[in-house]
PDB file of C-alpha atoms in Angstrom:
ATOM      1  CA  MET A  24      -0.559  -0.029  -0.122  1.00 45.00           C
ATOM      2  CA  LEU A  25       1.218   3.160  -0.942  1.00 44.00           C
ATOM      3  CA  ARG A  26       1.705   6.328   2.067  1.00 48.00           C
ATOM      4  CA  LYS A  27       0.963   9.556   1.071  1.00 43.00           C
ATOM      5  CA  THR A  28       4.331  10.759   0.784  1.00 45.00           C
ATOM      6  CA  ASP A  29       5.195   7.417  -1.588  1.00 50.00           C
ATOM      7  CA  VAL A  30       3.180   9.369  -4.881  1.00 43.00           C
ATOM      8  CA  GLU A  31       4.076   7.293  -8.067  1.00 47.00           C
ATOM      9  CA  PRO A  32       5.577   9.757 -10.421  1.00 48.00           C
ATOM     10  CA  LEU A  33       3.709  10.555 -13.271  1.00 42.00           C
ATOM     11  CA  PRO A  34       5.275   9.042 -16.814  1.00 43.00           C
ATOM     12  CA  ASP A  35       7.570  11.584 -18.940  1.00 46.00           C
ATOM     13  CA  ARG A  36       5.412  13.379 -21.219  1.00 42.00           C
ATOM     14  CA  LYS A  37       7.608  14.592 -24.448  1.00 46.00           C
ATOM     15  CA  ASP A  38       5.695  17.242 -26.437  1.00 50.00           C
ATOM     16  CA  ASP A  39       7.184  17.708 -30.159  1.00 46.00           C
ATOM     17  CA  ASP A  40       9.902  20.107 -29.830  1.00 51.00           C
ATOM     18  CA  ASP A  41      11.382  17.700 -27.417  1.00 54.00           C
ATOM     19  CA  ASP A  42      11.007  14.057 -29.116  1.00 70.00           C
ATOM     20  CA  GLU A  43      14.122  14.464 -31.785  1.00 74.00           C
ATOM     21  CA  GLY A  44      13.821  10.814 -32.637  1.00 85.00           C
ATOM     22  CA  THR A  45      10.196  10.756 -33.814  1.00 91.00           C
ATOM     23  CA  PRO A  46       9.824  11.391 -37.589  1.00 95.00           C
ATOM     24  CA  VAL A  47       7.799  14.779 -38.302  1.00 97.00           C
ATOM     25  CA  SER A  48       5.688  12.634 -40.610  1.00 97.00           C
ATOM     26  CA  VAL A  49       4.221  10.822 -37.183  1.00 97.00           C
ATOM     27  CA  LYS A  50       4.000  13.960 -35.777  1.00 97.00           C
ATOM     28  CA  ILE A  51       1.624  15.700 -38.122  1.00 97.00           C
ATOM     29  CA  ARG A  52      -0.052  12.383 -38.264  1.00 97.00           C
ATOM     30  CA  GLU A  53      -0.725  12.124 -34.504  1.00 97.00           C
ATOM     31  CA  ARG A  54      -1.847  15.458 -34.191  1.00 97.00           C
ATOM     32  CA  LEU A  55      -4.445  14.915 -37.272  1.00 97.00           C
ATOM     33  CA  ASN A  56      -5.217  11.393 -35.470  1.00 97.00           C
ATOM     34  CA  ALA A  57      -5.831  13.525 -32.095  1.00 97.00           C
ATOM     35  CA  ALA A  58      -8.132  15.867 -33.688  1.00 97.00           C
ATOM     36  CA  ARG A  59      -9.778  13.496 -35.820  1.00 97.00           C
ATOM     37  CA  LYS A  60      -8.951  14.923 -39.031  1.00 97.00           C
ATOM     38  CA  ARG A  61      -9.080  13.140 -42.360  1.00 97.00           C
ATOM     39  CA  PHE A  62      -5.914  13.529 -44.088  1.00 97.00           C
ATOM     40  CA  HIS A  63      -6.933  11.961 -47.684  1.00 97.00           C
ATOM     41  CA  ALA A  64      -4.685  12.226 -50.562  1.00 96.00           C
ATOM     42  CA  ASN A  65      -6.789  15.436 -51.834  1.00 96.00           C
ATOM     43  CA  ASP A  66      -7.190  17.286 -48.261  1.00 97.00           C
ATOM     44  CA  ASN A  67      -5.527  19.875 -46.663  1.00 97.00           C
ATOM     45  CA  ILE A  68      -3.287  19.649 -43.714  1.00 98.00           C
ATOM     46  CA  ALA A  69      -1.746  22.864 -43.256  1.00 97.00           C
ATOM     47  CA  GLU A  70      -3.030  23.742 -39.982  1.00 96.00           C
ATOM     48  CA  PHE A  71      -1.291  20.740 -38.502  1.00 98.00           C
ATOM     49  CA  ILE A  72       2.245  21.549 -39.535  1.00 97.00           C
ATOM     50  CA  GLN A  73       3.912  23.829 -37.619  1.00 96.00           C
ATOM     51  CA  PRO A  74       7.027  26.459 -38.599  1.00 95.00           C
ATOM     52  CA  GLY A  75       9.741  24.689 -39.736  1.00 94.00           C
ATOM     53  CA  GLU A  76       8.010  21.238 -39.990  1.00 97.00           C
ATOM     54  CA  LEU A  77       7.852  21.438 -43.743  1.00 96.00           C
ATOM     55  CA  GLU A  78      11.790  21.441 -44.303  1.00 96.00           C
ATOM     56  CA  SER A  79      11.748  18.381 -41.450  1.00 96.00           C
ATOM     57  CA  LEU A  80       9.384  16.633 -43.878  1.00 97.00           C
ATOM     58  CA  LEU A  81      11.307  17.156 -47.191  1.00 97.00           C
ATOM     59  CA  ASP A  82      14.134  16.099 -45.652  1.00 97.00           C
ATOM     60  CA  GLU A  83      12.127  12.789 -44.312  1.00 97.00           C
ATOM     61  CA  VAL A  84      10.418  12.209 -48.138  1.00 97.00           C
ATOM     62  CA  GLU A  85      14.137  12.420 -49.707  1.00 97.00           C
ATOM     63  CA  VAL A  86      15.622   9.415 -47.364  1.00 97.00           C
ATOM     64  CA  LYS A  87      13.050   7.601 -48.716  1.00 97.00           C
ATOM     65  CA  MET A  88      12.543   8.709 -52.044  1.00 97.00           C
ATOM     66  CA  LYS A  89      15.942   7.510 -52.294  1.00 97.00           C
ATOM     67  CA  GLY A  90      15.042   4.013 -50.631  1.00 96.00           C
ATOM     68  CA  VAL A  91      12.498   3.881 -53.523  1.00 97.00           C
ATOM     69  CA  LEU A  92      15.143   4.226 -56.081  1.00 96.00           C
ATOM     70  CA  GLU A  93      17.232   1.903 -54.426  1.00 96.00           C
ATOM     71  CA  SER A  94      14.784  -0.768 -54.393  1.00 97.00           C
ATOM     72  CA  LEU A  95      14.111   0.160 -57.922  1.00 96.00           C
ATOM     73  CA  VAL A  96      18.164  -1.429 -58.603  1.00 97.00           C
ATOM     74  CA  ILE A  97      19.216   1.941 -59.617  1.00 96.00           C
ATOM     75  CA  ASP A  98      22.856   3.121 -58.309  1.00 95.00           C
ATOM     76  CA  VAL A  99      22.401   5.898 -56.636  1.00 92.00           C
ATOM     77  CA  GLU A 100      26.002   6.320 -55.446  1.00 92.00           C
ATOM     78  CA  ASN A 101      27.602   6.002 -58.800  1.00 94.00           C
ATOM     79  CA  ASP A 102      24.368   6.988 -61.499  1.00 95.00           C
ATOM     80  CA  HIS A 103      25.136  10.609 -62.412  1.00 94.00           C
ATOM     81  CA  ASN A 104      21.764  11.265 -63.797  1.00 94.00           C
ATOM     82  CA  THR A 105      19.962   9.929 -60.305  1.00 94.00           C
ATOM     83  CA  ASP A 106      22.700  11.835 -58.369  1.00 91.00           C
ATOM     84  CA  ASN A 107      19.997  14.177 -56.042  1.00 93.00           C
ATOM     85  CA  THR A 108      17.196  13.075 -57.596  1.00 96.00           C
ATOM     86  CA  ALA A 109      15.717  11.637 -54.481  1.00 97.00           C
ATOM     87  CA  ARG A 110      16.019  15.674 -53.073  1.00 97.00           C
ATOM     88  CA  ARG A 111      14.334  17.278 -56.083  1.00 97.00           C
ATOM     89  CA  VAL A 112      11.291  14.746 -56.516  1.00 97.00           C
ATOM     90  CA  ALA A 113      11.031  15.652 -52.746  1.00 97.00           C
ATOM     91  CA  LYS A 114      10.910  19.271 -53.593  1.00 97.00           C
ATOM     92  CA  MET A 115       8.922  18.678 -56.738  1.00 96.00           C
ATOM     93  CA  TYR A 116       6.043  16.992 -54.425  1.00 96.00           C
ATOM     94  CA  LEU A 117       6.302  19.441 -51.162  1.00 97.00           C
ATOM     95  CA  ASN A 118       6.792  22.796 -52.878  1.00 96.00           C
ATOM     96  CA  GLU A 119       5.132  22.173 -55.987  1.00 95.00           C
ATOM     97  CA  VAL A 120       2.506  19.817 -57.610  1.00 95.00           C
ATOM     98  CA  PHE A 121       1.459  18.839 -53.833  1.00 97.00           C
ATOM     99  CA  ARG A 122       1.793  22.136 -52.585  1.00 97.00           C
ATOM    100  CA  GLY A 123      -1.863  22.645 -52.061  1.00 97.00           C
ATOM    101  CA  ARG A 124      -1.829  19.822 -49.345  1.00 97.00           C
ATOM    102  CA  TYR A 125       0.845  21.490 -47.220  1.00 97.00           C
ATOM    103  CA  VAL A 126      -0.068  25.515 -46.986  1.00 96.00           C
ATOM    104  CA  PRO A 127      -2.948  27.714 -46.103  1.00 96.00           C
ATOM    105  CA  PRO A 128      -5.276  28.933 -49.116  1.00 94.00           C
ATOM    106  CA  PRO A 129      -4.331  32.146 -51.121  1.00 91.00           C
ATOM    107  CA  PRO A 130      -5.419  35.346 -49.831  1.00 87.00           C
ATOM    108  CA  LEU A 131      -8.312  36.796 -51.114  1.00 82.00           C
ATOM    109  CA  THR A 132      -9.105  40.055 -51.838  1.00 75.00           C
ATOM    110  CA  GLU A 133     -13.332  40.645 -51.491  1.00 69.00           C
ATOM    111  CA  PHE A 134     -15.213  43.670 -52.990  1.00 67.00           C
ATOM    112  CA  PRO A 135     -18.851  44.465 -52.282  1.00 61.00           C
ATOM    113  CA  ASN A 136     -21.150  44.290 -55.222  1.00 63.00           C
ATOM    114  CA  ALA A 137     -21.712  47.738 -55.244  1.00 57.00           C
ATOM    115  CA  GLU A 138     -23.160  48.130 -58.355  1.00 62.00           C
ATOM    116  CA  HIS A 139     -25.486  45.218 -57.758  1.00 61.00           C
ATOM    117  CA  LEU A 140     -24.250  43.359 -60.604  1.00 67.00           C
ATOM    118  CA  ASN A 141     -26.241  40.200 -61.770  1.00 72.00           C
ATOM    119  CA  GLU A 142     -25.286  39.317 -65.336  1.00 81.00           C
ATOM    120  CA  LEU A 143     -23.570  36.108 -66.122  1.00 88.00           C
ATOM    121  CA  MET A 144     -19.417  35.703 -65.509  1.00 90.00           C
ATOM    122  CA  ILE A 145     -17.175  33.526 -66.947  1.00 93.00           C
ATOM    123  CA  VAL A 146     -13.539  33.134 -66.030  1.00 94.00           C
ATOM    124  CA  GLY A 147     -11.570  30.799 -68.108  1.00 90.00           C
ATOM    125  CA  PRO A 148      -9.984  28.920 -69.672  1.00 95.00           C
ATOM    126  CA  ILE A 149      -7.783  28.496 -65.883  1.00 96.00           C
ATOM    127  CA  THR A 150      -5.152  26.013 -67.007  1.00 96.00           C
ATOM    128  CA  VAL A 151      -5.423  23.382 -64.196  1.00 95.00           C
ATOM    129  CA  ARG A 152      -2.231  20.827 -63.132  1.00 95.00           C
ATOM    130  CA  SER A 153      -2.897  18.175 -60.901  1.00 95.00           C
ATOM    131  CA  ALA A 154      -1.923  14.356 -59.974  1.00 95.00           C
ATOM    132  CA  CYS A 155      -4.163  11.130 -60.043  1.00 94.00           C
ATOM    133  CA  SER A 156      -4.157   9.917 -56.408  1.00 94.00           C
ATOM    134  CA  HIS A 157      -4.154   6.279 -58.370  1.00 94.00           C
ATOM    135  CA  HIS A 158      -0.761   6.352 -60.210  1.00 94.00           C
ATOM    136  CA  PHE A 159       0.222  10.130 -59.447  1.00 94.00           C
ATOM    137  CA  CYS A 160       0.383  10.699 -63.086  1.00 94.00           C
ATOM    138  CA  PRO A 161      -0.205  13.903 -64.098  1.00 94.00           C
ATOM    139  CA  ILE A 162      -3.290  15.655 -64.668  1.00 95.00           C
ATOM    140  CA  ILE A 163      -3.321  18.829 -66.738  1.00 96.00           C
ATOM    141  CA  GLY A 164      -5.961  20.485 -68.426  1.00 95.00           C
ATOM    142  CA  LYS A 165      -8.691  23.549 -68.584  1.00 96.00           C
ATOM    143  CA  LEU A 166     -11.037  25.200 -66.429  1.00 97.00           C
ATOM    144  CA  TRP A 167     -14.274  27.765 -67.099  1.00 97.00           C
ATOM    145  CA  ILE A 168     -15.734  29.011 -64.095  1.00 96.00           C
ATOM    146  CA  GLY A 169     -19.662  30.287 -64.502  1.00 95.00           C
ATOM    147  CA  VAL A 170     -20.883  32.988 -61.912  1.00 93.00           C
ATOM    148  CA  MET A 171     -24.256  34.493 -61.359  1.00 90.00           C
ATOM    149  CA  PRO A 172     -23.957  37.157 -58.421  1.00 86.00           C
ATOM    150  CA  ASN A 173     -26.443  38.877 -56.645  1.00 80.00           C
ATOM    151  CA  GLU A 174     -26.284  42.010 -54.499  1.00 75.00           C
ATOM    152  CA  HIS A 175     -24.704  40.725 -51.403  1.00 73.00           C
ATOM    153  CA  THR A 176     -22.283  38.405 -53.579  1.00 74.00           C
ATOM    154  CA  ASN A 177     -18.579  39.015 -52.888  1.00 75.00           C
ATOM    155  CA  VAL A 178     -16.511  39.963 -56.139  1.00 77.00           C
ATOM    156  CA  ILE A 179     -13.100  38.592 -56.314  1.00 82.00           C
ATOM    157  CA  GLY A 180     -10.434  39.549 -58.454  1.00 82.00           C
ATOM    158  CA  LEU A 181     -10.197  37.725 -61.410  1.00 85.00           C
ATOM    159  CA  SER A 182      -6.700  36.104 -60.712  1.00 89.00           C
ATOM    160  CA  LYS A 183      -7.943  34.731 -57.379  1.00 92.00           C
ATOM    161  CA  TYR A 184      -9.998  32.294 -59.117  1.00 94.00           C
ATOM    162  CA  ALA A 185      -6.934  31.188 -60.866  1.00 95.00           C
ATOM    163  CA  ARG A 186      -4.963  30.912 -57.391  1.00 95.00           C
ATOM    164  CA  LEU A 187      -7.904  28.698 -55.801  1.00 96.00           C
ATOM    165  CA  ALA A 188      -8.001  26.440 -58.933  1.00 96.00           C
ATOM    166  CA  GLU A 189      -4.162  26.089 -58.221  1.00 96.00           C
ATOM    167  CA  TRP A 190      -4.389  25.235 -54.441  1.00 97.00           C
ATOM    168  CA  VAL A 191      -7.189  22.792 -54.715  1.00 97.00           C
ATOM    169  CA  MET A 192      -5.684  21.067 -58.000  1.00 96.00           C
ATOM    170  CA  GLY A 193      -2.477  21.088 -56.147  1.00 97.00           C
ATOM    171  CA  ARG A 194      -3.153  17.768 -54.590  1.00 96.00           C
ATOM    172  CA  PRO A 195      -3.204  14.079 -55.786  1.00 96.00           C
ATOM    173  CA  GLN A 196      -6.458  14.143 -56.993  1.00 95.00           C
ATOM    174  CA  ILE A 197      -9.343  12.726 -59.159  1.00 94.00           C
ATOM    175  CA  GLN A 198     -10.774  14.511 -61.602  1.00 95.00           C
ATOM    176  CA  GLU A 199     -14.768  14.245 -60.622  1.00 94.00           C
ATOM    177  CA  GLU A 200     -13.799  15.153 -56.626  1.00 96.00           C
ATOM    178  CA  ALA A 201     -11.235  18.142 -57.489  1.00 96.00           C
ATOM    179  CA  VAL A 202     -14.071  20.321 -59.328  1.00 96.00           C
ATOM    180  CA  VAL A 203     -16.553  19.216 -56.354  1.00 97.00           C
ATOM    181  CA  GLN A 204     -13.960  20.593 -53.742  1.00 96.00           C
ATOM    182  CA  LEU A 205     -13.382  23.603 -55.632  1.00 97.00           C
ATOM    183  CA  ALA A 206     -16.938  24.437 -56.075  1.00 97.00           C
ATOM    184  CA  ASP A 207     -17.715  24.193 -52.720  1.00 96.00           C
ATOM    185  CA  LEU A 208     -14.524  26.691 -51.651  1.00 94.00           C
ATOM    186  CA  ILE A 209     -15.646  29.273 -54.642  1.00 93.00           C
ATOM    187  CA  GLN A 210     -19.234  28.994 -53.133  1.00 92.00           C
ATOM    188  CA  GLU A 211     -18.439  29.482 -49.512  1.00 90.00           C
ATOM    189  CA  LYS A 212     -16.197  32.682 -50.454  1.00 87.00           C
ATOM    190  CA  THR A 213     -18.777  34.516 -52.950  1.00 87.00           C
ATOM    191  CA  GLN A 214     -22.394  33.371 -52.059  1.00 87.00           C
ATOM    192  CA  PRO A 215     -23.609  33.803 -55.602  1.00 90.00           C
ATOM    193  CA  ASP A 216     -26.890  32.978 -56.949  1.00 91.00           C
ATOM    194  CA  GLY A 217     -25.251  30.298 -59.186  1.00 93.00           C
ATOM    195  CA  LEU A 218     -21.938  28.917 -59.554  1.00 95.00           C
ATOM    196  CA  ALA A 219     -21.265  26.712 -62.790  1.00 96.00           C
ATOM    197  CA  LEU A 220     -17.726  24.816 -63.359  1.00 97.00           C
ATOM    198  CA  VAL A 221     -16.366  22.756 -66.527  1.00 97.00           C
ATOM    199  CA  MET A 222     -13.257  20.750 -66.480  1.00 96.00           C
ATOM    200  CA  GLU A 223     -11.539  18.906 -69.460  1.00 95.00           C
ATOM    201  CA  ALA A 224      -8.358  17.347 -68.859  1.00 95.00           C
ATOM    202  CA  GLU A 225      -6.067  14.637 -70.312  1.00 94.00           C
ATOM    203  CA  HIS A 226      -5.120  11.882 -67.836  1.00 93.00           C
ATOM    204  CA  PHE A 227      -1.537  10.670 -68.110  1.00 90.00           C
ATOM    205  CA  CYS A 228      -2.277   7.654 -66.174  1.00 90.00           C
ATOM    206  CA  MET A 229      -4.253   6.926 -69.477  1.00 86.00           C
ATOM    207  CA  ALA A 230      -1.880   8.227 -72.082  1.00 81.00           C
ATOM    208  CA  TRP A 231       1.676   7.115 -70.451  1.00 86.00           C
ATOM    209  CA  ARG A 232       0.500   3.664 -69.034  1.00 85.00           C
ATOM    210  CA  GLY A 233      -2.354   0.880 -68.561  1.00 82.00           C
ATOM    211  CA  VAL A 234      -4.281   1.291 -72.516  1.00 85.00           C
ATOM    212  CA  LYS A 235      -1.750   4.355 -73.705  1.00 83.00           C
ATOM    213  CA  GLU A 236      -4.371   6.226 -75.298  1.00 84.00           C
ATOM    214  CA  MET A 237      -3.025   9.767 -76.279  1.00 84.00           C
ATOM    215  CA  ASP A 238      -6.015  11.781 -77.483  1.00 83.00           C
ATOM    216  CA  SER A 239      -8.804  10.798 -74.812  1.00 86.00           C
ATOM    217  CA  LYS A 240      -9.852  13.182 -72.432  1.00 90.00           C
ATOM    218  CA  MET A 241     -12.199  13.930 -69.325  1.00 92.00           C
ATOM    219  CA  ILE A 242     -14.757  16.313 -69.222  1.00 94.00           C
ATOM    220  CA  ASN A 243     -17.289  17.043 -65.748  1.00 94.00           C
ATOM    221  CA  SER A 244     -19.221  19.654 -64.708  1.00 95.00           C
ATOM    222  CA  VAL A 245     -20.707  21.229 -61.486  1.00 96.00           C
ATOM    223  CA  MET A 246     -23.489  23.179 -61.722  1.00 96.00           C
ATOM    224  CA  ARG A 247     -25.024  25.332 -58.418  1.00 94.00           C
ATOM    225  CA  GLY A 248     -28.052  27.336 -57.745  1.00 94.00           C
ATOM    226  CA  VAL A 249     -29.568  28.596 -60.540  1.00 94.00           C
ATOM    227  CA  PHE A 250     -27.497  26.817 -62.978  1.00 95.00           C
ATOM    228  CA  LEU A 251     -29.249  23.992 -62.176  1.00 92.00           C
ATOM    229  CA  LYS A 252     -32.792  25.407 -62.074  1.00 93.00           C
ATOM    230  CA  ASP A 253     -32.840  27.216 -65.140  1.00 93.00           C
ATOM    231  CA  PRO A 254     -32.011  25.333 -68.073  1.00 94.00           C
ATOM    232  CA  SER A 255     -31.706  28.479 -70.199  1.00 94.00           C
ATOM    233  CA  LEU A 256     -28.798  29.481 -67.986  1.00 94.00           C
ATOM    234  CA  ARG A 257     -27.238  26.422 -68.467  1.00 94.00           C
ATOM    235  CA  ARG A 258     -27.363  26.333 -72.214  1.00 94.00           C
ATOM    236  CA  GLU A 259     -26.295  30.080 -72.171  1.00 94.00           C
ATOM    237  CA  PHE A 260     -23.331  29.206 -70.212  1.00 94.00           C
ATOM    238  CA  LEU A 261     -22.219  26.176 -71.898  1.00 94.00           C
ATOM    239  CA  SER A 262     -22.728  27.811 -75.359  1.00 94.00           C
ATOM    240  CA  LEU A 263     -20.296  30.542 -74.294  1.00 93.00           C
ATOM    241  CA  LEU A 264     -17.394  28.068 -73.664  1.00 92.00           C
ATOM    242  CA  PRO A 265     -15.116  28.087 -76.667  1.00 84.00           C
ATOM    243  CA  ARG A 266     -15.979  24.922 -79.170  1.00 64.00           C
ATOM    244  CA  LYS A 267     -13.737  22.363 -78.981  1.00 55.00           C
ATOM    245  CA  SER A 268     -12.007  21.268 -81.954  1.00 43.00           C
TER     246      SER A 268
END
């Protein structure tokens, strides 16, 4: 039996800064699990990454990518063509093609709809670059965005639609989900009466591997609000898109 003076010591608790031996990816994953947040390939996890951790994550990815090259039986020590390839690939994934997972959304300057604009506006084509989450092969295409504002709609600069698209597409994606994610984001930011998106893209997972079909493209659309309810408005939007050659 323990006396009052015989207090059992509590187990040591290590915070993120003290636990030097834990890979940074494990620390980030533990925060996500503790918050019960999803971290699928096309989710943004920026709020769970602390300052300086992206640099450490880059180092970790580099080490593991070097292991992938070695498992492919590539002589990374003597092959001058793959010297530093692991580092380049790590930087490409974290700082470029999958950047949309690791950084906060781009800042938006919003303006009130002072003139009460309520006419159809179309932005595009916006070039989109992503990668399929099945094979990590590129998805390259064009995006058109139609907005039907109302007097309460927040007006954002035209370039900001491209910035938002870049942020959402900069993750491993499938096209169907990416367009819905972007529509949800624009709807939240601008609150229009209607929103329409059309995306047409080539998928290198189909052109570069598999059936190796070079000319096939995928087109999909999302219609919200009055675009969904008003067939004539929907036809007007679609008719104004550049015709495919």
